[in-house]
Short mmCIF file of C-alpha atoms and ligand atoms in Angstrom, two decimals:
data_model
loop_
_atom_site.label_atom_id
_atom_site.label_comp_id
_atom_site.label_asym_id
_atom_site.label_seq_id
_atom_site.Cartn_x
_atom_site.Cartn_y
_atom_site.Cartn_z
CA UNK A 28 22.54 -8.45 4.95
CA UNK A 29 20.07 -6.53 7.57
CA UNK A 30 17.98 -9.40 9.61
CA UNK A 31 14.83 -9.30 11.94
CA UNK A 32 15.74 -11.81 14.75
CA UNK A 33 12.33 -12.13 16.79
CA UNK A 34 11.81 -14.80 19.73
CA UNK A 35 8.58 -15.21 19.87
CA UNK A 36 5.73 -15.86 22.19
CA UNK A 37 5.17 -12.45 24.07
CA UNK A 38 1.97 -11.02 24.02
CA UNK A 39 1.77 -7.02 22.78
CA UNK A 40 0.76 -4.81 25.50
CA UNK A 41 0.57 -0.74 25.15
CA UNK A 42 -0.07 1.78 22.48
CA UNK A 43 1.38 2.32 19.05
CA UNK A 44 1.03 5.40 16.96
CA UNK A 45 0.38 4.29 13.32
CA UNK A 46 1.89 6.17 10.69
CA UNK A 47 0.98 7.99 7.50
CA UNK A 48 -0.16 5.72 4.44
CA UNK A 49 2.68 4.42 1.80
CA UNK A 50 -0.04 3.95 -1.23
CA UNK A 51 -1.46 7.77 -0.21
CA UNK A 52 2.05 9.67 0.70
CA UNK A 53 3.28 8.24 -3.64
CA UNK A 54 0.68 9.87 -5.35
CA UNK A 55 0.43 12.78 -3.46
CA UNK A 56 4.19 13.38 -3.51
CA UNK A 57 3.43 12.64 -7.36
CA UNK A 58 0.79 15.68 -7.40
CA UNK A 59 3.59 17.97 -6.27
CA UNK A 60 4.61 17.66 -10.00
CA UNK A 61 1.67 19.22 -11.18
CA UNK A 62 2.16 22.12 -10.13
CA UNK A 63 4.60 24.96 -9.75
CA UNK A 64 5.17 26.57 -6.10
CA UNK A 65 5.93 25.35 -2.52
CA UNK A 66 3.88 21.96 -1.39
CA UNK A 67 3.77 20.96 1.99
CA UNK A 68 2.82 17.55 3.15
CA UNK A 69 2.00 16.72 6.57
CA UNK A 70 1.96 13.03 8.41
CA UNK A 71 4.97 11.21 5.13
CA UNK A 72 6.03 7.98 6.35
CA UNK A 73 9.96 7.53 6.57
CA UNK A 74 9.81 4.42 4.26
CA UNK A 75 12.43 3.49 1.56
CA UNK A 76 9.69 4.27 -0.96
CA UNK A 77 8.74 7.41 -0.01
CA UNK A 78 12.78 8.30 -0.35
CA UNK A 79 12.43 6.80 -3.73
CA UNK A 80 10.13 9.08 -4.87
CA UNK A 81 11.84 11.85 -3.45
CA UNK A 82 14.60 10.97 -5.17
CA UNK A 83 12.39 10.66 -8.34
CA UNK A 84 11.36 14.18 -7.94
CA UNK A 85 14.86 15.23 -7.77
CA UNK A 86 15.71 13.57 -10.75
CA UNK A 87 12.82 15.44 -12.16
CA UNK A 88 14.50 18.62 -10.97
CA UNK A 89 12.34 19.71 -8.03
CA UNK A 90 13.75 20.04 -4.78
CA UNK A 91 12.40 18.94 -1.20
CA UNK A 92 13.01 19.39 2.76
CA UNK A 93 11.92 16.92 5.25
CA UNK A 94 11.49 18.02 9.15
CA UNK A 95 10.09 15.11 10.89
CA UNK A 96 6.47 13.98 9.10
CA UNK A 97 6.41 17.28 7.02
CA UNK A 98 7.85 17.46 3.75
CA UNK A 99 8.06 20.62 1.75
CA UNK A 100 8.59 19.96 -1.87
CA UNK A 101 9.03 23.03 -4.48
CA UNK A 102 8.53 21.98 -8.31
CA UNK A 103 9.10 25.72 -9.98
CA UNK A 104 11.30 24.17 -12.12
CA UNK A 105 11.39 20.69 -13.89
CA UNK A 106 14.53 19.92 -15.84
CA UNK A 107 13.71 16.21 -16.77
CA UNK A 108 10.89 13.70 -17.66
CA UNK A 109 12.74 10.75 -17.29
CA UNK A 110 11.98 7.77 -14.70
CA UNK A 111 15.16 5.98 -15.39
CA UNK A 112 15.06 1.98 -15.01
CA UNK A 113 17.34 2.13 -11.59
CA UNK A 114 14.45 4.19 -9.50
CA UNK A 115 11.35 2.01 -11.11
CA UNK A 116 12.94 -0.84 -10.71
CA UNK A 117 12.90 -0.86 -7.05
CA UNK A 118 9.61 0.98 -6.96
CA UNK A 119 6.97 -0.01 -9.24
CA UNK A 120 4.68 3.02 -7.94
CA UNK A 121 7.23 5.14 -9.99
CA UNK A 122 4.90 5.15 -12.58
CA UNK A 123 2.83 7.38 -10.37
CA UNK A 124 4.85 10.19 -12.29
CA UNK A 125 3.27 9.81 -16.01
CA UNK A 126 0.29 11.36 -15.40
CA UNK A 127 1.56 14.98 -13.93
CA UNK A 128 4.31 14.88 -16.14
CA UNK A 129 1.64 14.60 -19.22
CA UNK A 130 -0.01 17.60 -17.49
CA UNK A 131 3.06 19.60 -16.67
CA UNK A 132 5.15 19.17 -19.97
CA UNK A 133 3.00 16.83 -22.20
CA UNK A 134 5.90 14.30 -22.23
CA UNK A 135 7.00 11.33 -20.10
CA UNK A 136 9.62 8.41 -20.07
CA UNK A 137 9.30 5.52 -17.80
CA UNK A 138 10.85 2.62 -17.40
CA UNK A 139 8.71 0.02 -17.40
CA UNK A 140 8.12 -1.81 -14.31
CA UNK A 141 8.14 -5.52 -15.77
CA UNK A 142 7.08 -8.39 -13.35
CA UNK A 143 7.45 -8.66 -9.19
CA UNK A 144 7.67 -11.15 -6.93
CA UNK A 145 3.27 -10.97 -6.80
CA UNK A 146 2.70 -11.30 -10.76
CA UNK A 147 2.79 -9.75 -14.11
CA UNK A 148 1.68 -6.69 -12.88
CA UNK A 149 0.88 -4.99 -16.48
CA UNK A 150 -0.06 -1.18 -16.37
CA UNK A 151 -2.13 -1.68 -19.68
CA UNK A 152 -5.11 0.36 -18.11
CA UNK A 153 -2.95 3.30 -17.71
CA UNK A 154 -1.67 3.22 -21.12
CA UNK A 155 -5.17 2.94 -22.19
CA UNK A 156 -6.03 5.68 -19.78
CA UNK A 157 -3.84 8.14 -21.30
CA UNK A 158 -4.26 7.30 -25.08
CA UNK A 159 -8.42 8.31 -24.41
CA UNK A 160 -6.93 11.73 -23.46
CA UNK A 161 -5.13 12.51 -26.50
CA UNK A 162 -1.53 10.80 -25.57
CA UNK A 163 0.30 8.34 -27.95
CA UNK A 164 2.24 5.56 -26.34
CA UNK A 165 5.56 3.99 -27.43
CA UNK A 166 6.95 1.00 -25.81
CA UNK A 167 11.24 1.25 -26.53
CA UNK A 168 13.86 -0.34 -24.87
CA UNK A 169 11.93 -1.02 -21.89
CA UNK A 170 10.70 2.82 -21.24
CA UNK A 171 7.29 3.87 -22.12
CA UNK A 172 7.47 6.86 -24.14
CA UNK A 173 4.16 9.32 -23.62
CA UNK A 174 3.67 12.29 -25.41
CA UNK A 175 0.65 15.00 -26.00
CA UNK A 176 -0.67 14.61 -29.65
CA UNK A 177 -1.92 17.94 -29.17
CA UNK A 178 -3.33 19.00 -26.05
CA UNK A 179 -5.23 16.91 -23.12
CA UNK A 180 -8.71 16.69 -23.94
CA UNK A 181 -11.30 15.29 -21.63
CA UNK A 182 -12.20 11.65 -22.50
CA UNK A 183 -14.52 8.58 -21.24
CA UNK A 184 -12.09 5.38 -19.76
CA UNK A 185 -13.82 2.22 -18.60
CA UNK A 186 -11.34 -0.29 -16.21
CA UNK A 187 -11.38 -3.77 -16.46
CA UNK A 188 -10.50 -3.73 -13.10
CA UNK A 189 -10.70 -1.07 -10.57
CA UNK A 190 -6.85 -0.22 -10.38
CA UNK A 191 -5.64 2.40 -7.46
CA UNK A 192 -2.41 3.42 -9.39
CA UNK A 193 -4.27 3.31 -13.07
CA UNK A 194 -6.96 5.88 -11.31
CA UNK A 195 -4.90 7.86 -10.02
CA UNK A 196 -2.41 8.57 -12.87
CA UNK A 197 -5.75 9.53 -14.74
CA UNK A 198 -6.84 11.35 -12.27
CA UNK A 199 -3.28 13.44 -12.43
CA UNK A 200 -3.50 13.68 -16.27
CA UNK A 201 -6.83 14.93 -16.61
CA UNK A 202 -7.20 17.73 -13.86
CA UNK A 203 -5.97 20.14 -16.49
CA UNK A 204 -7.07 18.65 -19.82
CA UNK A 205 -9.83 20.36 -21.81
CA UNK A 206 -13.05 19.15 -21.29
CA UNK A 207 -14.34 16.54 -19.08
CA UNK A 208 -13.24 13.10 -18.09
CA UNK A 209 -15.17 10.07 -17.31
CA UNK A 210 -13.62 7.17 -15.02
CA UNK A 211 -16.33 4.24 -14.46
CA UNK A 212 -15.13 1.39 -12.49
CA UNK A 213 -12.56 3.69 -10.44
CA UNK A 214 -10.71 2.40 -7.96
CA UNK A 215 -12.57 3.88 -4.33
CA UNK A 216 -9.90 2.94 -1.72
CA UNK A 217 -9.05 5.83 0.79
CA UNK A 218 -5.66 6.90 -0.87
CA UNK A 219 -7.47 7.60 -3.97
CA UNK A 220 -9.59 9.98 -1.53
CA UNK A 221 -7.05 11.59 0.19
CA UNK A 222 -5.77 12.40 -3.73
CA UNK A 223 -8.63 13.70 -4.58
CA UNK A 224 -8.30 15.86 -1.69
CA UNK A 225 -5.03 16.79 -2.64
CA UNK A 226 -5.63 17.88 -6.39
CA UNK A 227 -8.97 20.03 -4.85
CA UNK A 228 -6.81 21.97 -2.82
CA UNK A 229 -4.82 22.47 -5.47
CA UNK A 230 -7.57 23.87 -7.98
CA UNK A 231 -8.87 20.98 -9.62
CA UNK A 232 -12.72 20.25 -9.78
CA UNK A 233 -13.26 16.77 -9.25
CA UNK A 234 -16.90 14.95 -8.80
CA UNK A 235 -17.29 11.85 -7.28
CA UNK A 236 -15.10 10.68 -4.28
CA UNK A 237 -15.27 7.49 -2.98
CA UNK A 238 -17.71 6.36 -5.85
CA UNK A 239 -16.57 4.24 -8.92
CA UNK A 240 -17.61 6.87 -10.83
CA UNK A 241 -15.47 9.89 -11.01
CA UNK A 242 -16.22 13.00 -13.42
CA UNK A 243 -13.19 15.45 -13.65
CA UNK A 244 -13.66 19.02 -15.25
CA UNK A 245 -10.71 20.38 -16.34
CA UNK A 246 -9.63 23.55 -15.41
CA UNK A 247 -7.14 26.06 -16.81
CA UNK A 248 -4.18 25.40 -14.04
CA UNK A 249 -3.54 24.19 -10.39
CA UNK A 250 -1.29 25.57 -7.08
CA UNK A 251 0.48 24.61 -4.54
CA UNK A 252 -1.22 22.94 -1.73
CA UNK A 253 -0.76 21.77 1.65
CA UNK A 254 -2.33 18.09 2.61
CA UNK A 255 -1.69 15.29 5.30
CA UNK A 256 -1.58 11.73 4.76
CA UNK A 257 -4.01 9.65 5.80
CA UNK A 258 -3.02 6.78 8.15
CA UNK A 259 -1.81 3.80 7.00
CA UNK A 260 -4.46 0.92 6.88
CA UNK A 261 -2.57 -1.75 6.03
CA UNK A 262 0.14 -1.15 9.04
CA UNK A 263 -2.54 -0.71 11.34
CA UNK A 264 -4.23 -3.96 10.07
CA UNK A 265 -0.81 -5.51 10.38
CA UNK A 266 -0.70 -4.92 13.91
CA UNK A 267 -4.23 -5.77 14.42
CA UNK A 268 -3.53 -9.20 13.06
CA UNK A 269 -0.12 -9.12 15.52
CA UNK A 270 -1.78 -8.59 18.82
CA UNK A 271 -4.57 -11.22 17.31
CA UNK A 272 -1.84 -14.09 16.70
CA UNK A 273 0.30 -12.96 20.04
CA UNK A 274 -2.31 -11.89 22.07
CA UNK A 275 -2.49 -8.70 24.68
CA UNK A 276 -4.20 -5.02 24.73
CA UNK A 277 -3.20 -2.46 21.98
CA UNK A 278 -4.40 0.91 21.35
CA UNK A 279 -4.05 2.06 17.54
CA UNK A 280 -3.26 5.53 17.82
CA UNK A 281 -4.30 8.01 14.45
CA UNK A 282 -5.50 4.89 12.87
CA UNK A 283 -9.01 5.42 11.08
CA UNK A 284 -11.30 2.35 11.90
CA UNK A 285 -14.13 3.49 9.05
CA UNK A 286 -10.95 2.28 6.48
CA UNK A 287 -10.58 -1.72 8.04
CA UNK A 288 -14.55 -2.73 8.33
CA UNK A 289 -13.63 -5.84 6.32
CA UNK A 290 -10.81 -6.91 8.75
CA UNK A 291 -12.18 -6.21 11.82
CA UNK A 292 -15.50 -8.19 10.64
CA UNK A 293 -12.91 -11.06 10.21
CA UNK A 294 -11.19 -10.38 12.89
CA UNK A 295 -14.57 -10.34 15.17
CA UNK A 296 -15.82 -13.73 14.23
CA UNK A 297 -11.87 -15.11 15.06
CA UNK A 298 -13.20 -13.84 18.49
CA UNK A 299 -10.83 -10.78 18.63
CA UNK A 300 -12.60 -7.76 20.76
CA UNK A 301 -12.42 -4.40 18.76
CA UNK A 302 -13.26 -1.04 20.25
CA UNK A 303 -13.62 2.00 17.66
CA UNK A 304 -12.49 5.00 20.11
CA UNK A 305 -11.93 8.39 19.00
CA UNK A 306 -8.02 8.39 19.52
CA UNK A 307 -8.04 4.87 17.62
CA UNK A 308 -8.62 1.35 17.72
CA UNK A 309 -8.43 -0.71 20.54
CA UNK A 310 -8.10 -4.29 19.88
CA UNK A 311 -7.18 -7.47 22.50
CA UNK A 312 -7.73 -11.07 22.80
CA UNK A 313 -10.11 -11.79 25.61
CA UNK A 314 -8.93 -13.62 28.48
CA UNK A 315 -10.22 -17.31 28.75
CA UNK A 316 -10.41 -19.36 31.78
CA UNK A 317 -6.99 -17.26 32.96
CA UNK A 318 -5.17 -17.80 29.65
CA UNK A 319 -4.20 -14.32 28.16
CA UNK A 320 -5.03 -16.15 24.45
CA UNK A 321 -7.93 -16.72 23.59
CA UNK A 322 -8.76 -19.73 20.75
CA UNK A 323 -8.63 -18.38 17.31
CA UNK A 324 -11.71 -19.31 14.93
CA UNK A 325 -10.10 -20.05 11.41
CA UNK A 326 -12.65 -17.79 9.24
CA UNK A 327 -12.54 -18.00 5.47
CA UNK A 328 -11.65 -14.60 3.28
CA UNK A 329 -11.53 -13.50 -0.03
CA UNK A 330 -9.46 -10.23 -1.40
CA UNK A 331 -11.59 -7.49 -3.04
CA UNK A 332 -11.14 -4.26 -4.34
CA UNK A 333 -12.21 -1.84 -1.69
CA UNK A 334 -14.28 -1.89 0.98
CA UNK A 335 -13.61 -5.71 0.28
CA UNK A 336 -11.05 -7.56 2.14
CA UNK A 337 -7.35 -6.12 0.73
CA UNK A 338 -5.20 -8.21 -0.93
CA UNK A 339 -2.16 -6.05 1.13
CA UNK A 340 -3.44 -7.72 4.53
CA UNK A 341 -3.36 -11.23 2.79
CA UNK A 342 -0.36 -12.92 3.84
CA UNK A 343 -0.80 -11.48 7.37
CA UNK A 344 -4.27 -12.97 7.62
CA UNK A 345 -2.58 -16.53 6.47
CA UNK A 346 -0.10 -16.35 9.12
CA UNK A 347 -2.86 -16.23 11.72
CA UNK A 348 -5.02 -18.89 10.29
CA UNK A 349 -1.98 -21.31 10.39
CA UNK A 350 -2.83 -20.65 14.90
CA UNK A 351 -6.27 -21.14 14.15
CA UNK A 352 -8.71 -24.17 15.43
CA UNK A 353 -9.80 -25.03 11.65
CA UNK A 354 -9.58 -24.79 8.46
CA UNK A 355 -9.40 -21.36 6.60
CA UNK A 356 -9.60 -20.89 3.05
CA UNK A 357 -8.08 -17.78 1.71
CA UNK A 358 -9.46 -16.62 -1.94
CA UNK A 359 -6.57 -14.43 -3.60
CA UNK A 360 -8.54 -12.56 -6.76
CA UNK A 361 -6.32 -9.65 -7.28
CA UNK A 362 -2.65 -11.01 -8.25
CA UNK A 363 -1.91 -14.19 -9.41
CA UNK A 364 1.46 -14.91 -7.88
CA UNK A 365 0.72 -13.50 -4.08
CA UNK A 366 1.00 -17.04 -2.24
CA UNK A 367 5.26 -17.05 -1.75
CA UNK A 368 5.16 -16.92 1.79
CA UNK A 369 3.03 -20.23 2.10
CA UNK A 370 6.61 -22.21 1.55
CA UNK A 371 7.95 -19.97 4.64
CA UNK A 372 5.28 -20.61 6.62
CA UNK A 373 5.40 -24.31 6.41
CA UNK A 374 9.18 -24.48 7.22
CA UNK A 375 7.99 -22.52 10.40
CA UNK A 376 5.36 -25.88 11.35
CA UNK A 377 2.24 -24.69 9.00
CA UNK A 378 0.26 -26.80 7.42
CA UNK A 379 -0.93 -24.55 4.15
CA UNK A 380 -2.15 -26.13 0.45
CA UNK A 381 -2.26 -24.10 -2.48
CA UNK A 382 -4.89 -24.83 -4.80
CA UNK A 383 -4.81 -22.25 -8.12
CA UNK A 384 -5.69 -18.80 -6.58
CA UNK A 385 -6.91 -20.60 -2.91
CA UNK A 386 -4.52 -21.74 -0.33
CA UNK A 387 -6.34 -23.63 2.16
CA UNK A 388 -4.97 -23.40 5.75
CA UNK A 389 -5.28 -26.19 8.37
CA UNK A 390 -4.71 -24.50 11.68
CA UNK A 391 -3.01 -25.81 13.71
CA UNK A 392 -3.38 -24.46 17.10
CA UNK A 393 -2.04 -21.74 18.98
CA UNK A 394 1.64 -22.43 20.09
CA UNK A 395 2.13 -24.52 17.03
CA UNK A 396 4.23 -22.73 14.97
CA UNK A 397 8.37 -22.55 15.61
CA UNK A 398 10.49 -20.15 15.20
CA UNK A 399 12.99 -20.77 11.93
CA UNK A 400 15.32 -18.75 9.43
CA UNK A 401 12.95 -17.35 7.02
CA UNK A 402 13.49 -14.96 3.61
CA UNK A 403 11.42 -12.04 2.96
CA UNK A 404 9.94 -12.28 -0.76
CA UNK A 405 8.14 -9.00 -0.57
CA UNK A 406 6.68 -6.44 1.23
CA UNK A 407 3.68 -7.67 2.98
CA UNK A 408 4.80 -11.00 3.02
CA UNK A 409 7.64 -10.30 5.12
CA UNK A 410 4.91 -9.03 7.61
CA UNK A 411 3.62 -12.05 7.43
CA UNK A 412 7.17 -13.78 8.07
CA UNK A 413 7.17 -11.46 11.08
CA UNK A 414 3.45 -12.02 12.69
CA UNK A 415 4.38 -15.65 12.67
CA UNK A 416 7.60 -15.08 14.18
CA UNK A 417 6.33 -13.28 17.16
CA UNK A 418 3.64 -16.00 17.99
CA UNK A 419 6.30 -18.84 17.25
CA UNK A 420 8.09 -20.67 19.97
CA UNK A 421 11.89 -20.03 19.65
CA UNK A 422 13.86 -17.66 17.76
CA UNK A 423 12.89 -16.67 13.81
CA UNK A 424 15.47 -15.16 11.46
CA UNK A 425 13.95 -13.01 8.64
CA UNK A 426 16.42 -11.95 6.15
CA UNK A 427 15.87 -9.75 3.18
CA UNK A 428 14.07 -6.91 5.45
CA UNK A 429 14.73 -4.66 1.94
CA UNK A 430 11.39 -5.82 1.49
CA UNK A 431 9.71 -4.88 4.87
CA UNK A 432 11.56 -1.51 5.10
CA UNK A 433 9.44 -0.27 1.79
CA UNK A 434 6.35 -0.33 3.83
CA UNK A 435 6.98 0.03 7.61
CA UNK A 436 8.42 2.92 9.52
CA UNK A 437 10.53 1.62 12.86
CA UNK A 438 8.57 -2.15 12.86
CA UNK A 439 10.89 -3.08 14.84
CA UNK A 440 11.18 -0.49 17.31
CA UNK A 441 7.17 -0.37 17.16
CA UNK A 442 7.01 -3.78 18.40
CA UNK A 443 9.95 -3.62 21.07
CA UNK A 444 7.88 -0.86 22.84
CA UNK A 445 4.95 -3.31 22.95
CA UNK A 446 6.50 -6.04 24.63
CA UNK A 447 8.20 -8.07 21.97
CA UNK A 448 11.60 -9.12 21.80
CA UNK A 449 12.06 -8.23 18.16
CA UNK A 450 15.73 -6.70 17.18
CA UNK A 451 16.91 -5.40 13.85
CA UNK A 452 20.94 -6.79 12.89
CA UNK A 453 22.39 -4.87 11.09
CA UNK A 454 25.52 -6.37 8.79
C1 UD1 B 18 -1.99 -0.74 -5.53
C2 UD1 B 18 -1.18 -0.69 -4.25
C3 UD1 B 18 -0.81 -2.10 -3.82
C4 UD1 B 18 -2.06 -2.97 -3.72
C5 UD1 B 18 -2.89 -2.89 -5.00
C6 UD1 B 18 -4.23 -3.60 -4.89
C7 UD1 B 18 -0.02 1.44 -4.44
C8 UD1 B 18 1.26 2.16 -4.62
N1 UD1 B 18 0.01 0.09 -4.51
O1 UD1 B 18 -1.16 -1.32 -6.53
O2 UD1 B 18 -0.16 -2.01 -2.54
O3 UD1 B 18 -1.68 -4.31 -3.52
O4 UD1 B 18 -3.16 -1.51 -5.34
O5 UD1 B 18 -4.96 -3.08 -3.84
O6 UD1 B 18 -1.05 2.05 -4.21
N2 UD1 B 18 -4.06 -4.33 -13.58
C9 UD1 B 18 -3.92 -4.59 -14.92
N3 UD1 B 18 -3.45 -3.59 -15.73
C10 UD1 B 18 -3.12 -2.36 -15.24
C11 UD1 B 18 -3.26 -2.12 -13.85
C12 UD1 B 18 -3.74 -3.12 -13.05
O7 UD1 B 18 -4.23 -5.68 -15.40
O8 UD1 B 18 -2.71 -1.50 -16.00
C13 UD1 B 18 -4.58 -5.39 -12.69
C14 UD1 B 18 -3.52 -5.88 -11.70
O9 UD1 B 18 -2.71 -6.90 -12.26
C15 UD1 B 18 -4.39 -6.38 -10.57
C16 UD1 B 18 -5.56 -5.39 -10.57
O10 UD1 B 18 -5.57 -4.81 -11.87
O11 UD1 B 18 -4.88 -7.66 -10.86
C17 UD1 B 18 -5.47 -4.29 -9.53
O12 UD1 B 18 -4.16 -3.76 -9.52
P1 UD1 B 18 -3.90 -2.23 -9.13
O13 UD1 B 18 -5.02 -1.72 -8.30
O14 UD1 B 18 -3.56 -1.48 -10.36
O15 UD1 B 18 -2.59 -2.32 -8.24
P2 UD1 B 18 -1.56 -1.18 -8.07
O16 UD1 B 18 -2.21 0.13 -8.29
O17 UD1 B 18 -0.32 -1.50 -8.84
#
C-alpha cells in the first residue's frame, strides 16, 4: 500500500502554485453532458476524482483529451445513462451526472452513494429537487432510477439545508426545462459560481449568483463552452494551516483570497500574518524573540455553509489547535461523523475530547506532537494526518493516501519544494 513518510519539524519556505478546485472541476466536467459539441476546460486538477469522472463520461459515451490543465471533452454522442455502483462508489460526487442526464435524455441511473466515512450523507434534496421539475424517482437495487414524466417544467424547491451538490444538479436539470425555476436557500460557495459561469457560457440564463436565491429561465438548448476552474480553496487553506503549524514564508500562487475570509480571520487572531497580493496570498509566522515560530493562540470555530468557516478545512484546523497555547473548541454542524481523525491525532501526543458534534482541543504547545504510523480515513482528514506530521518531532507514517490522492495534486512534491522532508512510498 502507497505511504506518506514525513519527518517533521521543518519550517515551509518558498512559493507554491495552487491548483484548480476538485468540488468546481466535477460539476463542470458534469455540464459537458449537457450539451452536444467540443468543451474545453482550462486549470482541471490531476486528482483521482477528476479521472473518475472522466471515466464516468466515458461510460456515458463521450470522449475526452487531456494536455496538461486543459481538458477537451466532446459529448455529440451519449450511448448510456448509467452510473454503475463501481464508479459512485469511490466517488460520491458521481451523482453530479443526474441532473444533465435528465436534461440531455430525460433518463438517469445511479447508483446510490450509501454512507462514507463522514456520515449518512443522504441526497434526499436532490431527489426532491428533481421530482418539483416533473421527474419521478425509483429507488431499485441500490440505483436511483430518474425519468421525465413528460417534459422539464420550471418549478419552486426550498433546501433544508443549503447543499453544493443538491444545487448544482438542479441547477443542471433546469437550464433547459420549460418555464422558470426557483432555488431559495441555494448553496453560494464559489464552485457553484464558477457553474453558473459555466452553464452562461453555454446559453443558459441564470439570475442570482452568489445569492441563496437563484431564478433559472429555461431556454430552448445550450453549446459548447470553454471555462477555467477556479482555484482550489480548500488546498490553499490546507497549506495556509501547514506553514501556520510548521512555520516559515509562503506565497500562494493563483489562489483567490476573497474565497478564505473565514480562515484567514482565524488564522489572524492565532497570530499568523496574511498579505492579500495580487499574484496570491502570502502567509508566515512572525519571528519572535529569534524563534522562526511564533506561539499559536488556540481560537474557537464553528463550520458553516459558505462564507462561514468550511467544514473541508476542519480536520486541518484541529491539527493546529492540538500546537496551540489553549483550549480550542471546534463546532462541526455540517456532517455528523467528521471527527475520525481525533483518534489519530491523539496517538500522535494530542490531547482532543469529543463531545456530540464539539471536540474540544487542549493544546498542547508547539513541538508537542510526535511523529507516529497513522491511517488516512478520508480525504481531508488525511491532510490533517499530514499537517501534524510535518510539525511533529520524528518520523510519521500515513497509510491509506487513496484518500489524500482524491483531493491533492503532487502534495507531496508541493511540500518537498518548500522545505519539507515529505516522500511518497510507493509498494
Ligand atoms: C460538497 C463538497 C464537500 C463538502 C460539502 C459541504 C463537492 C463535490 N463536495 O458535498 O467537499 O464537504 O459540500 O461543504 O462539492 N444533505 C442532506 N440531503 C441531501 C444533500 C445534503 O441531508 O440530499 C445534508 C448533508 O448531509 C449535509 C448538508 O446537507 O449535512 C450539506 O451537504 P452538501 O452541501 O450536500 O454536501 P455535498 O454537496 O455532498
Amino acid at each position: 500500500m502507497d505511504t506518506l513518510v514525513i519527518d517533521g519539524g521543518m519550517p515551509l519556505h518558498g512559493e507554491v502554485r495552487i491548483s484548480g478546485a476538485k468540488n468546481a472541476a466535477l460539476p463542470l466536467m458534469a455540464a459537458t453532458l449537457l450539451a452536444p459539441g467540443d468543451h474545453v476546460l482550462h486549470n482541471v486538477p490531476d486528482l483521482r476524482d477528476t479521472r473518475t469522472m472522466l471515466s464516468l463520461i466515458k461510460t456515458l459515451g463521450g470522449d475526452w483529451v487531456r494536455q496538461g490543465g486543459t481538458v477537451r471533452i466532446n459529448t455529440d454522442t451519449l450511448s448510456g445513462a448509467e452510473a454503475p455502483y463501481d464508479l459512485v462508489k469511490t466517488m460520491r460526487a458521481s451523482v453530479l451526472v443526474l441532473g444533465p442526464l435528465l436534461s440531455r435524455a430525460g433518463y438517469a441511473r445511479v447508483s446510490l452513494p450509501g454512507g462514507c466515512a463522514i456520515g449518512t450523507r443522504p441526497i434526499d434534496y436532490h431527489l426532491k429537487g428533481f421530482e418539483r421539475l416533473g421527474v419521478q424517482t425509483d429507488l431499485a437495487q441500490g440505483y436511483v432510477e430518474a425519468r421525465v414524466k413528460d417534459r422539464l417544467r420550471g418549478g419552486v424547491m426550498y433546501f433544508d439545508a443549503p447543499s453544493v451538490t443538491g444545487t448544482e444538479n438542479l441547477l443542471m436539470a433546469a437550464v433547459c426545462a420549460q418555464g422558470t425555476t426557483l432555488i431559495q436557500n441555494a448553496a453560494r460557495e464559489p464552485e457553484v459560481g464558477n457553474l453558473i459561469d459555466m452553464l452562461t457560457a453555454m446559453g443558459a440564463h441564470i439570475e442570482g449568483k452568489d445569492t441563496d436565491t437563484l431564478t433559472v429561465h429555461g431556454v430552448e438548448r445550450l453549446v459548447a463552452a470553454e471555462t477555467s476552474v477556479i482555484p482550489d480553496r480548500i488546498e490553499t487553506g490546507t497549506y495556509m494551516i501547514a506553514v501556520a503549524a510548521c512555520g516559515g514564508r509562503v506565497l500562494l500562487r493563483d489562489s483567490l483570497s476573497q474565497h478564505l475570509v473565514a480562515l484567514s480571520e482565524k488564522l489572524r487572531r492565532c497570530g499568523l500574518i496574511i498579505e492579500e497580493r495580487q499574484d496570491g496570498i502570502l502567509v508566515f509566522c512572525p519571528e519572535v524573540a529569534g524563534s522562526s515560530l511564533c506561539a499559536l493562540e488556540s481560537v474557537d470555530i464553528t463550520t458553516q455553509p459558505y462564507p462561514g468557516f468550511p467544514t473541508d478545512l476542519q480536520a486541518q484546523f484541529m491539527a493546529l489547535m492540538c500546537m496551540g497555547e489553549g483550549t480550542a473548541i471546534i463546532h462541526e454542524t455540517i456532517f455528523e461523523n467528521r471527527f475520525m481523525h481525533v483518534a489519530e491525532l491523539n496517538r500522535m501526543g494530542a490531547d482532543i475530547t469529543i463531545e456530540g458534534s464539539r471536540a474540544v482541543v487542549r493544546g498542547c504547545g508547539r513541538g508537542s506532537l510526535s511523529g507516529a504510523p497513522v491511517m488516512a480515513t478520508d480525504l481531508r482528514a488525511s491532510a490533517s494526518l499530514a499537517i501534524a506530521g510535518l510539525a511533529a518531532q520524528g518520523t510519521t507514517t500515513i497509510s491509506r493516501i487513496y484518500h489524500l490522492e482524491r483531493g491533492y495534486e503532487n502534495m507531496a512534491g508541493k511540500l518537498q519544494a518548500l522545505g519539507a522532508n515529505i516522500r511518497r512510498i510507493s509498494g
